[in-house]
């Protein structure tokens, strides 16, 4: 096959490209330039899409012996990922930008261009397995990325290759060293790639501005103030700046965010518990089964047994035990065993 290997400049995508080339496919490497103003260097393990990353990707392609190109996707990334991220927070929801990047950039914009250029598939360094178009978990539970791929359609998965699904991260690094890839010991990027300093609240404040509003308890009593509801997420405990402590002395958590009134409601951890989730329209991308289901509610989060009820507008997911910190805007990814069967965006909880 003619395969386009997406190369981020990290160890996973480099080894994935090397494996595909070694298997005899006609491979071309491509690095996605996602930042209009890339920084010259990373800050440790933070950020991505830097000049350093593009150079690391090129060096890896040279070692593997494959053609290499850089595709400018900065405008599309700005519109479909960054602006979406800001808009979701402004609406009181908590988005997952990595999931949106996979959906809108790597397996929409890139895949569409790849197919138009005559490629048969796109390969990435995600830790997930794909067998006959069916997505499932990686053997490395700690690095499994099937959750952030759960939004892909069957058609997109039919043109995807994930070569690392049967390997642990340690095995990937060891293989990179054997192959002479200089990224073998490069730190993984983490947090949100376009917020290199990790200050999400500061990033959002620059774009949405400050707007003072109340922090209230469950009775509606004002217990503090804030400079913008967009700076909070459901389940947050630290950085609340509460003036009046709870009568029982226990910590308070963010329970809800109301963007119209700019109000943040806080309360005890027990009030975070939910047993039912309502979602928007689902994407069914796996086997047609509704038996022995589990659901994952955030990347690398806990897995819950569940029962799924289809509704005219989406799904109603009944959990077998309470979950906490569940936020609208995030994805509920459904599994049967280790296999992904579908996903949907969470709208509300009960």
Steps between C-alpha positions, in 0.01 A plus 500: 500500500591865467500625859530853634672489840413793726825585682471734799869498584452259789610143554162333443434639154862437396486132593154467341637636170805271521283192554275581205798557272668180618179310420551589136250781452572812294525752785520878497549694823314823569531741792202721573587863566215591734632824646512826306787616726691189612741536789863416434516245781271300720485559874582155632203276429258785435367607166551366152510625141825686565786550257686238704221250441498549124877452489477185711236363264716575196804332656291192580375483140860522377604210723202292385571594138161640399395825329396773739280809470354766728133585457378836629180430695524803731189678371286187518636415848427852620141481379406140581696441820610821673192711424277203584686458830446865595134497393427187702646649818307824436182290487576333834612169353833314530639391162771247417721665234702182429179321408392792281841507329472132410147552371545824306868509405674162487205295377305763308725766346811279475320182399293681239814651344685169520223315316481776239874459440463126443603366841314198632533568873635728771723352773548662840683420821188468714502221756191312384421187301309476176398161362281482189389856557404441864663721762609357835728574792879483488683231694656787698215598731687804628551644152178383334357770272189325369290754692620798295448300180147399594349786298622361168251354255517152349604656169788691663614191691502299177781728374697511828799299622617490861823295501571530874192332646683180597797675665560671830657845513819350643522264203448787258782701655733200496421439133562865416846476659578182301397673179725797572215747536617799703152549651526174697524685832304812409240585768134450411301818452215537747225736603355715221747529215416860406535623862870436545523656848208292631305808615156424356325768705748763381462388139120528519509835680711653223232398248182543701600777738417537868146522630441499874227267618381323814597164645196360679423194709211262434264725698585795276703682765798693366823354642753666271562664165693429182625681190343275239296179509707368209787449744328206672421137427256260662662321794768766550614540860805727495513867410139576593574809714209438736456766771262303722606143582243223523338463846627142529852605400512261206640608163266625231497404134360663188155346439372709212592793276235739368652721229195725447492619862876444536433295813707213637330266748708304753421229750618177662661219303191283553297747291721423200375144477295414192344172392343609173641682197311651208691540174459637152479287187737199518761380253474121470834380367538148641312170527122518520465389860349652813595219740753520785571865431742729679553872455806721542427865577841662465841417356676251730199516732313228682280253315139445613259220425192644337169452325423709192159626401468658155284816485382710205780751553780280628566261786414461867782313674420339837815433707529202732669717764535875552762698308638840602640795310291426191479808279284597204704531181714194564459168322341183629673214317323165513682166504406135481792334672807667350325598179362847430143491375422871491513843662288805570547845650361545851228763530379471859503270803271386778 
